[in-house]
Coordinates of N, CA and C and ligand atoms in Angstrom, one line a residue:
M234 N -41.8 59.4 -56.5 CA -42.4 60.2 -55.9 C -43.1 61.6 -56.5
L235 N -43.5 61.3 -57.7 CA -43.9 62.2 -59.3 C -45.6 61.4 -59.5
R236 N -46.2 61.4 -59.2 CA -47.3 60.3 -59.7 C -47.5 60.8 -61.7
I237 N -46.5 60.1 -62.5 CA -47.6 61.3 -63.5 C -47.6 60.4 -64.6
E238 N -48.7 58.8 -63.7 CA -49.5 58.6 -64.2 C -50.7 59.2 -64.6
K239 N -50.6 60.1 -63.8 CA -52.1 61.4 -63.5 C -52.1 62.5 -64.7
L240 N -50.5 62.6 -65.2 CA -50.5 63.3 -65.8 C -51.9 63.2 -67.1
K241 N -52.1 64.5 -67.9 CA -53.2 64.0 -68.6 C -53.4 65.5 -70.0
K242 N -53.2 65.1 -70.6 CA -53.5 65.8 -71.8 C -54.6 67.0 -71.9
F243 N -54.3 68.2 -72.2 CA -55.0 69.2 -71.6 C -55.4 70.3 -73.2
K244 N -56.8 70.1 -73.9 CA -57.6 70.2 -75.2 C -56.6 71.9 -74.8
N245 N -55.7 72.5 -76.3 CA -55.4 73.9 -75.3 C -54.1 73.8 -77.2
N246 N -54.5 75.8 -77.7 CA -53.3 76.5 -78.4 C -51.9 75.9 -78.1
F247 N -51.9 75.4 -77.2 CA -50.4 74.9 -77.1 C -50.4 73.6 -76.3
P248 N -49.1 72.4 -76.5 CA -49.6 71.8 -75.4 C -49.2 71.6 -73.8
I249 N -50.1 70.5 -73.3 CA -50.6 71.7 -71.4 C -50.4 70.1 -71.1
L250 N -50.6 69.4 -70.2 CA -50.5 68.5 -68.6 C -50.5 68.6 -68.2
V251 N -51.9 68.5 -67.4 CA -51.9 68.2 -65.7 C -52.4 66.8 -65.2
G252 N -51.7 67.4 -63.4 CA -51.9 65.9 -63.1 C -52.0 66.2 -61.6
N253 N -53.2 66.3 -61.5 CA -54.0 66.7 -60.0 C -53.5 65.6 -59.4
K254 N -52.9 65.4 -57.7 CA -52.1 64.5 -56.8 C -51.2 63.9 -57.2
A255 N -50.6 64.8 -58.3 CA -49.6 64.2 -58.7 C -48.9 63.6 -57.5
I256 N -48.3 64.6 -56.6 CA -48.4 64.4 -55.3 C -48.6 64.1 -54.8
S257 N -48.4 63.3 -53.8 CA -48.2 62.9 -52.8 C -49.3 64.4 -50.9
N258 N -50.1 64.5 -50.8 CA -50.7 65.9 -49.8 C -49.4 65.3 -48.7
H259 N -48.4 64.3 -48.5 CA -48.3 64.7 -47.4 C -46.5 64.9 -48.0
L260 N -46.5 64.6 -49.3 CA -44.9 65.1 -49.3 C -45.1 66.8 -50.2
C261 N -46.1 66.8 -50.3 CA -46.3 68.7 -50.1 C -46.1 68.9 -49.0
A262 N -46.8 68.6 -48.2 CA -47.1 69.5 -46.8 C -45.3 69.5 -45.8
S263 N -44.4 68.3 -46.3 CA -42.6 68.2 -46.4 C -42.2 69.1 -47.2
L264 N -42.3 70.1 -48.2 CA -42.2 70.6 -49.2 C -42.2 72.1 -48.3
I265 N -43.4 72.2 -48.0 CA -44.2 73.5 -47.6 C -42.9 73.8 -46.9
K266 N -42.3 72.6 -44.8 CA -42.3 72.7 -44.1 C -40.5 72.9 -44.5
E267 N -40.2 72.9 -45.6 CA -38.5 73.0 -46.2 C -38.3 74.3 -46.6
I268 N -39.5 74.9 -47.0 CA -39.8 76.2 -47.9 C -39.4 77.4 -46.3
S269 N -40.4 76.7 -45.8 CA -41.1 78.1 -44.5 C -39.6 77.9 -43.7
S270 N -38.8 76.5 -43.6 CA -37.6 76.5 -42.4 C -36.7 77.5 -43.3
S271 N -36.8 77.1 -44.3 CA -35.9 78.8 -44.9 C -35.4 80.0 -44.8
E272 N -34.3 80.6 -44.2 CA -34.2 81.6 -43.4 C -33.9 82.4 -44.4
T273 N -33.3 82.2 -45.9 CA -33.0 83.2 -46.1 C -33.5 82.3 -48.2
F274 N -33.9 83.8 -48.3 CA -34.4 83.9 -50.0 C -33.4 84.9 -50.8
D275 N -33.8 84.0 -51.9 CA -32.5 85.0 -52.9 C -33.0 86.4 -53.7
D276 N -34.7 86.3 -54.2 CA -35.1 87.9 -54.9 C -36.5 87.7 -54.1
L277 N -36.7 88.1 -54.1 CA -38.7 88.9 -54.1 C -38.7 90.3 -55.4
I278 N -39.6 88.7 -55.7 CA -40.0 89.5 -57.7 C -41.9 89.0 -57.6
M279 N -41.9 90.0 -58.5 CA -43.3 89.9 -59.1 C -44.4 90.5 -58.6
G280 N -44.2 90.7 -57.4 CA -45.7 92.0 -56.4 C -45.1 90.9 -55.3
G281 N -44.4 89.9 -55.2 CA -44.2 89.5 -53.9 C -44.2 87.7 -53.5
R282 N -43.1 86.9 -54.4 CA -43.2 85.9 -55.3 C -41.7 85.3 -53.7
S283 N -41.2 85.1 -52.7 CA -40.0 84.9 -52.4 C -39.2 83.5 -53.2
R284 N -37.7 83.6 -53.8 CA -37.3 82.4 -54.6 C -35.9 81.7 -53.9
I285 N -36.0 80.6 -53.2 CA -34.1 80.1 -54.1 C -34.3 79.6 -55.0
N286 N -33.4 79.4 -56.0 CA -33.3 79.9 -56.9 C -32.5 78.9 -56.8
K287 N -32.2 78.2 -58.1 CA -30.9 76.6 -58.8 C -29.9 77.8 -58.9
G288 N -28.3 77.7 -58.6 CA -27.1 78.6 -59.5 C -27.0 79.4 -57.7
S289 N -28.1 79.1 -57.0 CA -27.4 80.5 -55.9 C -26.7 79.6 -54.7
K290 N -26.1 80.0 -53.6 CA -25.0 79.4 -52.4 C -26.3 78.6 -51.8
N291 N -27.9 80.6 -51.8 CA -29.0 80.2 -50.3 C -29.0 78.6 -50.6
F292 N -28.9 78.0 -52.3 CA -29.5 76.6 -53.4 C -29.2 75.9 -52.7
K293 N -27.5 75.8 -53.1 CA -27.1 75.0 -52.0 C -27.4 74.4 -51.1
K294 N -27.7 75.4 -49.8 CA -27.1 75.6 -48.9 C -28.9 74.9 -48.3
Y295 N -29.7 75.3 -48.5 CA -31.2 74.6 -49.0 C -31.4 73.7 -49.2
I296 N -30.2 73.3 -50.4 CA -30.6 71.9 -51.1 C -30.2 70.6 -49.8
N297 N -29.5 70.9 -49.3 CA -28.6 70.3 -48.6 C -29.0 69.9 -47.1
R298 N -29.6 70.7 -47.1 CA -30.3 70.3 -45.4 C -32.5 69.8 -45.6
S299 N -32.1 70.4 -46.8 CA -34.1 69.5 -46.8 C -34.0 68.3 -48.0
K300 N -34.8 66.8 -47.4 CA -34.1 66.0 -48.1 C -35.7 66.1 -48.8
I301 N -36.5 66.4 -49.1 CA -37.2 66.0 -50.0 C -37.3 67.3 -51.0
S302 N -36.9 68.4 -50.5 CA -36.3 69.5 -51.9 C -35.6 68.8 -53.0
K303 N -34.2 68.0 -51.6 CA -33.3 67.5 -53.4 C -34.1 66.5 -53.3
K304 N -34.7 65.4 -52.9 CA -34.8 63.7 -53.6 C -35.5 64.6 -55.1
L305 N -36.9 65.7 -54.9 CA -37.7 66.3 -56.2 C -36.7 66.8 -57.1
F306 N -35.1 67.9 -56.5 CA -34.7 68.6 -57.5 C -33.8 67.9 -58.4
Q307 N -33.5 66.3 -57.6 CA -32.6 65.0 -58.7 C -33.2 64.5 -58.9
L308 N -34.8 64.5 -59.4 CA -35.8 64.3 -60.4 C -35.4 64.7 -61.3
F309 N -35.5 65.9 -61.1 CA -35.9 66.7 -62.6 C -34.7 66.8 -63.2
N310 N -32.8 67.1 -62.1 CA -32.2 67.5 -63.1 C -31.2 66.3 -63.1
T311 N -31.1 65.4 -64.1 CA -30.5 64.3 -64.0 C -29.3 64.7 -64.8
K312 N -27.5 64.3 -64.9 CA -26.6 64.7 -65.5 C -27.1 65.6 -66.2
K313 N -27.5 65.7 -67.6 CA -27.3 65.7 -68.7 C -27.3 67.1 -69.0
F314 N -28.2 68.0 -68.1 CA -28.9 69.4 -67.7 C -27.2 70.4 -67.2
T315 N -27.3 71.5 -68.2 CA -26.5 72.3 -67.7 C -27.0 73.0 -67.2
I316 N -26.1 74.3 -66.0 CA -26.7 75.8 -65.6 C -27.1 76.1 -66.4
K317 N -28.3 76.7 -65.8 CA -28.7 78.3 -66.7 C -27.5 79.7 -66.7
K318 N -27.3 80.0 -67.6 CA -26.7 80.9 -68.2 C -27.1 82.5 -68.5
K319 N -26.8 84.0 -67.8 CA -27.6 85.0 -68.0 C -26.9 85.1 -69.5
I320 N -27.5 85.5 -70.5 CA -26.8 85.3 -72.4 C -28.0 86.5 -72.5
N321 N -26.7 87.6 -72.9 CA -27.6 89.4 -73.4 C -27.7 89.5 -74.1
S322 N -28.6 90.7 -75.3 CA -28.9 90.7 -76.3 C -28.3 90.5 -77.4
T323 N -27.2 91.1 -77.5 CA -25.5 91.1 -78.5 C -25.5 89.7 -78.4
E324 N -25.6 88.7 -77.5 CA -24.8 87.1 -77.3 C -25.4 86.6 -78.2
L325 N -27.3 87.0 -77.6 CA -28.1 86.0 -78.5 C -28.2 85.7 -80.2
K326 N -27.6 87.5 -80.2 CA -28.5 87.4 -81.4 C -27.2 87.0 -82.2
A327 N -26.4 87.0 -81.5 CA -24.4 86.0 -82.1 C -24.8 84.6 -82.1
L328 N -25.2 84.5 -81.4 CA -25.7 82.4 -81.6 C -26.6 82.1 -82.0
L329 N -28.1 82.9 -82.6 CA -29.0 82.9 -83.4 C -28.4 82.5 -84.8
S330 N -27.2 83.3 -85.1 CA -27.1 82.9 -86.4 C -25.9 81.9 -86.7
K331 N -25.7 81.2 -86.0 CA -24.6 80.0 -86.0 C -25.9 78.9 -86.3
N332 N -25.6 78.0 -86.2 CA -27.0 76.3 -86.4 C -25.7 75.7 -85.2
Y333 N -26.7 75.2 -84.6 CA -26.3 73.9 -83.2 C -26.8 73.1 -83.9
K334 N -26.3 72.0 -83.8 CA -27.0 70.4 -84.5 C -27.4 69.9 -82.7
H335 N -26.8 70.6 -81.8 CA -26.3 69.7 -80.4 C -26.7 71.0 -79.5
P336 N -27.4 71.3 -79.0 CA -27.4 72.7 -78.1 C -27.9 71.6 -77.2
N337 N -27.0 72.8 -75.8 CA -27.0 72.1 -74.7 C -27.8 72.3 -74.1
V338 N -28.6 71.7 -73.3 CA -30.0 72.0 -72.6 C -30.0 72.1 -70.8
N339 N -30.6 73.6 -70.3 CA -29.9 73.6 -69.2 C -32.0 73.7 -68.1
L340 N -31.3 73.0 -66.8 CA -32.5 72.9 -65.7 C -32.6 73.9 -65.2
D341 N -33.8 75.4 -64.7 CA -33.4 76.3 -63.8 C -34.7 75.5 -62.9
I342 N -34.7 75.5 -61.8 CA -35.4 75.6 -61.2 C -36.0 76.4 -59.9
D343 N -36.8 76.9 -58.7 CA -37.2 77.9 -57.7 C -37.6 76.6 -56.9
F344 N -37.6 77.1 -55.8 CA -39.0 76.9 -54.7 C -39.1 78.0 -54.1
S345 N -40.8 78.5 -54.7 CA -40.9 79.4 -54.3 C -41.9 79.2 -53.3
V346 N -41.9 80.9 -52.5 CA -43.4 81.3 -51.9 C -44.5 82.3 -52.0
S347 N -44.7 83.1 -52.0 CA -45.9 84.4 -52.2 C -47.3 85.0 -51.3
K348 N -46.2 85.5 -51.5 CA -47.3 86.5 -50.3 C -49.1 87.4 -51.0
G349 N -49.5 87.8 -50.6 CA -50.7 88.7 -51.3 C -49.6 89.8 -52.1
G350 N -50.2 90.0 -53.4 CA -49.9 90.6 -54.2 C -49.5 90.0 -55.7
Y351 N -49.1 88.8 -55.2 CA -48.4 88.4 -56.0 C -48.5 88.8 -57.6
R352 N -48.4 88.3 -59.0 CA -49.0 88.3 -60.2 C -48.1 88.3 -61.4
L353 N -48.7 88.0 -62.8 CA -47.6 88.4 -63.6 C -48.0 88.0 -64.5
R354 N -47.7 89.4 -65.4 CA -48.6 90.1 -66.5 C -48.3 88.9 -67.6
P355 N -49.0 88.6 -68.6 CA -49.1 87.7 -69.6 C -48.0 87.8 -70.6
H356 N -47.8 86.7 -70.6 CA -46.6 87.0 -71.4 C -45.9 85.6 -72.6
R357 N -45.7 85.3 -72.8 CA -44.8 83.7 -73.8 C -43.3 84.5 -73.4
D358 N -42.1 82.7 -72.2 CA -41.6 82.9 -71.7 C -40.3 83.3 -72.8
D359 N -39.1 83.6 -72.6 CA -38.2 84.0 -73.6 C -38.1 83.1 -74.9
I360 N -36.9 83.1 -75.1 CA -36.6 82.3 -76.7 C -36.1 80.7 -76.6
T361 N -35.5 80.9 -75.9 CA -34.6 79.6 -75.4 C -35.7 78.2 -74.7
R362 N -36.1 79.2 -74.6 CA -37.5 78.2 -73.7 C -38.0 76.7 -74.2
L363 N -37.9 76.1 -73.6 CA -38.8 74.5 -73.8 C -39.8 73.8 -73.6
Y364 N -39.4 74.0 -72.8 CA -40.7 73.2 -71.0 C -40.8 73.9 -70.2
N365 N -42.0 74.0 -69.4 CA -42.1 74.4 -67.8 C -42.8 73.6 -67.2
F366 N -42.7 73.4 -66.1 CA -43.5 72.5 -64.7 C -43.6 73.7 -63.8
L367 N -44.8 73.5 -63.0 CA -44.9 74.1 -62.2 C -46.1 72.6 -60.5
I368 N -45.2 73.1 -59.7 CA -45.6 71.9 -58.8 C -46.3 72.7 -57.4
Y369 N -47.3 72.9 -57.4 CA -48.4 73.0 -56.8 C -48.6 72.6 -54.9
L370 N -48.4 73.6 -53.6 CA -48.2 72.8 -53.2 C -49.4 73.2 -51.6
T371 N -50.0 74.3 -52.7 CA -51.3 74.9 -50.6 C -52.7 74.5 -51.9
D372 N -53.3 74.6 -51.2 CA -55.1 74.8 -51.9 C -55.5 76.2 -51.4
I373 N -55.6 76.7 -52.7 CA -55.9 77.9 -53.0 C -57.6 79.1 -53.4
P374 N -58.4 79.3 -52.8 CA -60.1 79.1 -53.1 C -59.7 80.2 -53.9
R375 N -60.7 79.9 -55.2 CA -61.0 80.6 -56.8 C -60.8 82.2 -56.4
K376 N -61.6 82.5 -55.6 CA -62.3 83.4 -54.7 C -60.5 84.2 -54.3
N377 N -59.5 84.0 -54.3 CA -58.2 84.8 -54.0 C -56.9 84.9 -54.8
G378 N -57.4 84.7 -55.9 CA -57.0 84.9 -57.3 C -55.3 84.2 -56.7
G379 N -54.6 84.1 -57.4 CA -53.3 83.8 -57.4 C -53.1 82.5 -59.2
S380 N -54.6 82.5 -59.5 CA -54.2 81.3 -60.9 C -53.7 81.0 -61.6
L381 N -53.0 80.7 -62.3 CA -52.4 80.3 -63.4 C -53.0 81.0 -64.4
T382 N -53.1 81.7 -65.5 CA -54.3 81.4 -66.6 C -53.7 81.2 -68.0
I383 N -54.4 80.9 -68.6 CA -53.3 81.1 -70.2 C -54.3 81.2 -71.2
Y384 N -53.7 82.2 -71.5 CA -54.4 82.9 -72.5 C -53.9 82.0 -74.3
K385 N -55.0 82.6 -75.3 CA -54.4 83.5 -76.9 C -54.6 84.0 -77.3
K386 N -54.0 84.4 -78.4 CA -54.1 85.6 -79.0 C -55.6 86.0 -80.2
K387 N -56.1 86.6 -80.0 CA -57.9 86.1 -79.8 C -56.9 86.6 -82.5
A388 N -58.2 86.0 -82.4 CA -58.5 86.3 -83.9 C -58.1 87.1 -84.3
K389 N -57.0 87.0 -85.4 CA -56.6 88.5 -86.7 C -55.7 88.0 -87.6
K390 N -56.5 88.8 -89.1 CA -55.7 88.9 -90.0 C -54.1 88.2 -90.1
N391 N -53.5 89.0 -89.0 CA -52.4 88.1 -88.7 C -51.5 86.9 -87.8
I392 N -52.1 86.3 -87.7 CA -51.8 85.3 -86.3 C -50.7 84.5 -86.4
R393 N -50.8 84.7 -87.9 CA -49.9 83.5 -87.7 C -49.1 84.4 -88.3
K394 N -48.5 85.3 -88.1 CA -47.5 86.2 -88.5 C -46.6 86.8 -87.9
S395 N -47.3 86.8 -86.8 CA -46.5 87.7 -85.3 C -46.5 87.0 -83.6
F396 N -45.8 86.7 -83.1 CA -46.3 86.3 -81.7 C -45.4 87.6 -80.6
K397 N -45.8 88.0 -80.1 CA -44.6 88.9 -78.9 C -45.0 88.7 -78.4
R398 N -43.7 88.4 -77.5 CA -44.1 88.7 -76.0 C -44.4 88.1 -75.4
F399 N -44.7 89.8 -75.2 CA -45.5 90.7 -74.0 C -46.8 91.0 -74.7
P400 N -47.6 91.2 -75.7 CA -49.2 91.1 -76.1 C -49.6 92.1 -75.3
K401 N -50.2 93.4 -75.5 CA -51.3 93.5 -74.9 C -52.8 92.4 -74.8
M402 N -53.0 93.0 -73.6 CA -54.2 92.5 -72.8 C -55.5 92.2 -74.0
S403 N -56.0 93.4 -74.1 CA -56.6 93.5 -75.6 C -56.7 92.1 -77.1
E404 N -55.2 92.1 -77.2 CA -54.6 91.4 -78.1 C -55.3 89.9 -77.7
L405 N -55.5 89.0 -76.1 CA -55.5 88.8 -75.8 C -56.8 87.9 -75.5
E406 N -57.3 86.7 -75.6 CA -58.3 86.2 -74.4 C -58.1 84.7 -73.5
I407 N -58.6 85.0 -72.8 CA -58.6 84.2 -71.7 C -59.5 81.9 -71.8
V408 N -58.2 81.6 -72.2 CA -58.6 80.1 -72.1 C -58.6 79.0 -71.7
K409 N -57.8 79.2 -70.1 CA -58.4 78.9 -69.4 C -57.3 78.8 -67.5
S410 N -58.1 78.6 -67.5 CA -57.4 79.7 -65.2 C -57.1 78.0 -64.0
F411 N -56.3 77.7 -63.9 CA -55.8 76.9 -63.2 C -55.9 77.3 -61.4
T412 N -56.5 77.1 -61.1 CA -56.3 77.6 -59.7 C -55.8 76.9 -58.4
P413 N -54.5 77.0 -57.9 CA -53.4 75.6 -57.0 C -54.3 75.4 -56.3
K414 N -54.1 74.3 -56.2 CA -54.1 73.2 -55.6 C -53.5 72.2 -55.4
K415 N -53.4 71.0 -54.1 CA -52.3 71.1 -53.5 C -52.0 69.5 -54.3
G416 N -50.8 69.3 -54.7 CA -50.0 68.1 -55.1 C -50.3 68.4 -56.4
T417 N -51.1 69.2 -57.3 CA -51.1 69.7 -58.7 C -50.1 69.9 -59.7
V418 N -49.6 69.2 -60.5 CA -48.5 69.3 -62.1 C -49.1 69.9 -62.7
V419 N -48.3 70.7 -63.5 CA -48.5 71.4 -64.7 C -47.8 71.2 -65.5
F420 N -47.4 70.7 -66.8 CA -46.2 70.9 -68.1 C -46.8 71.7 -68.8
F421 N -46.0 72.6 -69.3 CA -46.4 72.9 -70.5 C -45.1 73.4 -72.0
Q422 N -45.7 74.0 -72.6 CA -44.9 73.5 -73.6 C -44.3 75.0 -74.0
S423 N -43.2 75.8 -74.2 CA -43.2 77.1 -74.7 C -42.8 77.1 -76.4
T424 N -44.1 77.8 -77.1 CA -44.3 78.1 -78.4 C -44.6 79.0 -78.3
P425 N -44.0 79.8 -79.2 CA -44.2 80.8 -79.5 C -45.9 82.2 -79.3
N426 N -46.6 80.9 -79.1 CA -48.0 81.3 -79.0 C -48.5 81.0 -77.2
S427 N -47.1 80.2 -76.7 CA -47.8 80.2 -74.9 C -47.7 81.2 -73.8
Y428 N -48.7 81.5 -74.4 CA -49.5 83.0 -73.7 C -49.2 82.1 -72.3
H429 N -49.0 82.9 -71.2 CA -50.2 82.9 -69.6 C -49.9 84.0 -68.8
G430 N -49.9 83.9 -67.7 CA -49.7 84.6 -66.7 C -50.5 84.0 -65.5
V431 N -50.2 84.8 -64.0 CA -50.7 85.2 -62.6 C -51.3 85.7 -62.7
K432 N -52.6 85.6 -62.2 CA -54.0 86.3 -61.8 C -52.7 86.8 -60.1
R433 N -53.9 88.2 -59.8 CA -53.4 88.9 -58.4 C -53.6 87.7 -57.5
F434 N -52.4 87.6 -56.8 CA -53.1 86.9 -55.4 C -53.5 87.0 -54.1
I435 N -54.7 87.1 -53.8 CA -54.8 87.7 -52.7 C -54.9 87.1 -51.6
E436 N -53.9 87.7 -50.6 CA -53.9 86.7 -49.4 C -55.2 87.1 -48.2
K437 N -55.8 86.5 -48.3 CA -56.8 87.1 -47.0 C -57.5 85.6 -46.8
K438 N -57.6 84.7 -45.4 CA -58.1 84.0 -44.3 C -58.0 82.6 -45.7
C439 N -56.4 82.6 -45.8 CA -56.0 81.4 -47.2 C -54.2 81.2 -46.8
P440 N -53.7 80.0 -46.7 CA -52.8 80.6 -46.9 C -52.1 80.7 -47.6
K441 N -49.9 80.7 -47.6 CA -49.3 81.6 -48.6 C -49.6 80.4 -49.9
R442 N -48.9 80.7 -50.9 CA -49.3 80.3 -52.2 C -47.9 79.6 -52.7
F443 N -47.3 78.6 -52.2 CA -45.7 77.6 -51.9 C -46.7 77.1 -53.5
F444 N -45.2 77.0 -54.0 CA -45.2 76.0 -54.7 C -43.5 76.1 -55.9
I445 N -43.4 75.5 -56.5 CA -41.9 74.6 -57.4 C -42.4 74.6 -58.8
Y446 N -40.9 75.5 -59.5 CA -41.8 75.9 -60.8 C -40.0 76.2 -61.3
G447 N -40.1 74.7 -62.3 CA -39.0 75.0 -62.9 C -39.0 75.0 -65.1
S448 N -37.8 74.8 -65.7 CA -37.8 75.1 -66.7 C -36.7 74.2 -67.5
Y449 N -37.3 73.8 -68.5 CA -35.6 73.4 -69.8 C -35.3 74.6 -70.1
A450 N -34.9 75.2 -70.6 CA -34.6 76.0 -71.6 C -32.7 75.4 -72.3
Q451 N -32.8 76.0 -73.5 CA -31.9 75.6 -74.8 C -29.9 76.5 -74.6
N452 N -29.2 76.3 -75.0 CA -28.4 77.5 -74.1 C -28.6 78.3 -75.1
T453 N -29.3 78.3 -76.6 CA -29.5 79.2 -77.8 C -31.1 79.5 -77.9
P454 N -31.0 80.5 -79.1 CA -32.4 80.5 -79.6 C -33.0 79.9 -80.1
V455 N -34.4 79.7 -79.7 CA -35.3 78.5 -80.7 C -36.0 78.5 -82.1
I456 N -35.4 78.5 -82.3 CA -36.7 78.7 -83.5 C -37.6 77.4 -83.9
W457 N -39.1 78.2 -84.2 CA -40.2 77.5 -84.0 C -40.5 77.1 -85.5
K458 N -40.2 75.2 -85.8 CA -41.8 75.3 -87.4 C -42.5 74.6 -86.6
Y459 N -43.8 74.9 -87.3 CA -45.0 74.7 -87.2 C -45.8 74.5 -88.4
K460 N -46.6 73.5 -88.7 CA -47.0 73.8 -90.3 C -45.8 73.5 -91.1
D461 N -45.7 74.8 -92.4 CA -44.9 74.6 -93.2 C -44.7 76.3 -92.7
A462 N -45.0 76.9 -91.5 CA -44.5 79.0 -91.2 C -43.5 77.5 -90.1
T463 N -41.8 78.9 -90.3 CA -41.4 78.7 -89.8 C -40.5 80.6 -88.6
Y464 N -41.1 79.9 -87.2 CA -40.7 81.5 -86.6 C -39.6 82.2 -86.2
Y465 N -39.0 82.9 -86.1 CA -37.2 83.2 -86.1 C -38.1 84.2 -85.3
P466 N -36.6 84.4 -83.9 CA -37.0 85.2 -82.6 C -36.3 86.5 -83.4
H467 N -36.8 87.8 -82.8 CA -36.2 89.0 -83.2 C -35.9 89.8 -81.6
I468 N -35.1 89.2 -82.0 CA -34.5 89.5 -80.4 C -34.0 91.8 -80.6
I469 N -34.7 92.2 -79.5 CA -34.9 93.8 -79.2 C -34.3 94.2 -78.0
Y470 N -32.7 95.0 -77.9 CA -32.5 95.0 -76.3 C -33.5 95.8 -75.9
S471 N -33.5 95.7 -74.5 CA -33.9 96.5 -73.5 C -34.2 97.1 -72.7
K472 N -33.9 99.0 -72.5 CA -33.4 99.2 -71.2 C -33.8 98.5 -70.1
K473 N -35.4 98.8 -70.0 CA -36.7 98.2 -68.8 C -36.4 96.7 -69.1
R474 N -36.0 96.3 -67.8 CA -36.1 95.5 -67.7 C -37.4 94.1 -67.8
M475 N -37.1 93.3 -68.3 CA -38.0 92.4 -68.7 C -38.6 91.3 -67.9
L476 N -39.5 91.4 -67.1 CA -39.1 90.0 -66.4 C -38.2 89.7 -65.9
T477 N -36.8 88.6 -66.7 CA -35.9 88.6 -66.0 C -35.0 89.3 -66.2
S478 N -34.8 89.4 -67.8 CA -34.2 89.8 -68.8 C -34.3 91.3 -69.6
F479 N -32.8 91.0 -70.4 CA -33.0 93.6 -70.3 C -33.1 93.0 -72.2
H480 N -33.9 92.2 -72.6 CA -34.2 91.7 -74.0 C -36.0 91.6 -74.6
D481 N -36.1 92.3 -75.0 CA -37.7 91.8 -75.3 C -37.6 90.7 -76.7
A482 N -38.1 90.3 -77.0 CA -38.0 88.7 -78.3 C -39.6 88.2 -78.9
N483 N -40.0 89.1 -80.6 CA -41.5 88.4 -81.2 C -41.0 87.7 -82.0
Y484 N -41.7 86.5 -82.1 CA -41.3 85.4 -83.0 C -42.1 86.0 -84.0
L485 N -41.5 86.2 -85.5 CA -42.4 86.6 -86.7 C -41.3 85.6 -87.3
I486 N -42.7 85.4 -88.6 CA -42.2 84.3 -89.8 C -40.4 84.6 -91.3
S487 N -40.7 86.5 -91.0 CA -39.2 86.9 -92.0 C -38.5 86.3 -91.1
E488 N -37.1 86.7 -91.8 CA -35.6 86.0 -91.1 C -35.2 87.2 -90.4
P489 N -34.1 87.0 -89.2 CA -33.5 88.9 -88.6 C -32.3 89.2 -89.4
K490 N -32.5 90.1 -89.4 CA -31.6 90.3 -90.5 C -30.3 90.7 -89.4
Y491 N -29.1 90.5 -89.0 CA -28.3 91.4 -87.7 C -26.8 91.1 -88.3
Ligands
FE2_727 FE1 -43.5 82.3 -67.5

């Protein structure tokens, strides 16, 4: 159901694979039909994105009555993947101080539909994240926004010393924008510098933005090694909600003291 031979490497500051028509039009249509006929969504986030999230009762119901979504879910969710657990900043810090030889990997996936207003400010994903994937089910004209945008940190002296989770816009420059196209699949690795976001979606004379989002994450923080440098996550508790968690985390080349 997923034509992986369509996936091509993309030259970028972190690894990205893109496959056009990796999912057939017929399957896209079936998936849209299944998502559209869902009566309940688990949440409405990011200015207009309704999700059916793995782990919820609603998700179980949805999967049981949606043949194609179930097949797709099973394709990504082999038995070795565990369920994502919410971990707070204190727990994350405690986990970081231990050495795990074989951490668990979990799959998170949601079936989403976005209306106008949906946007996602540039960020890097949380420190447990390994890979992400996106499957676009509708064609969105370029002028309607909603594009997946890849950023890189502007070249500065400190470029290799710190990677904030939420850098200021002025610290970033756009590398590439992917306008959602029916059947396009994007995989990207989560690295300290894998900055991405979604430009505001304007729903005007165009379909809603139907898509599937998934990720693989460890149950422990990831320490990254690149060339001779090691990047350690520095976890900071936050009163404010940071996307889906209550902590901020920056990658620095110094070891944190917890
Ligand atoms: Fe993200």
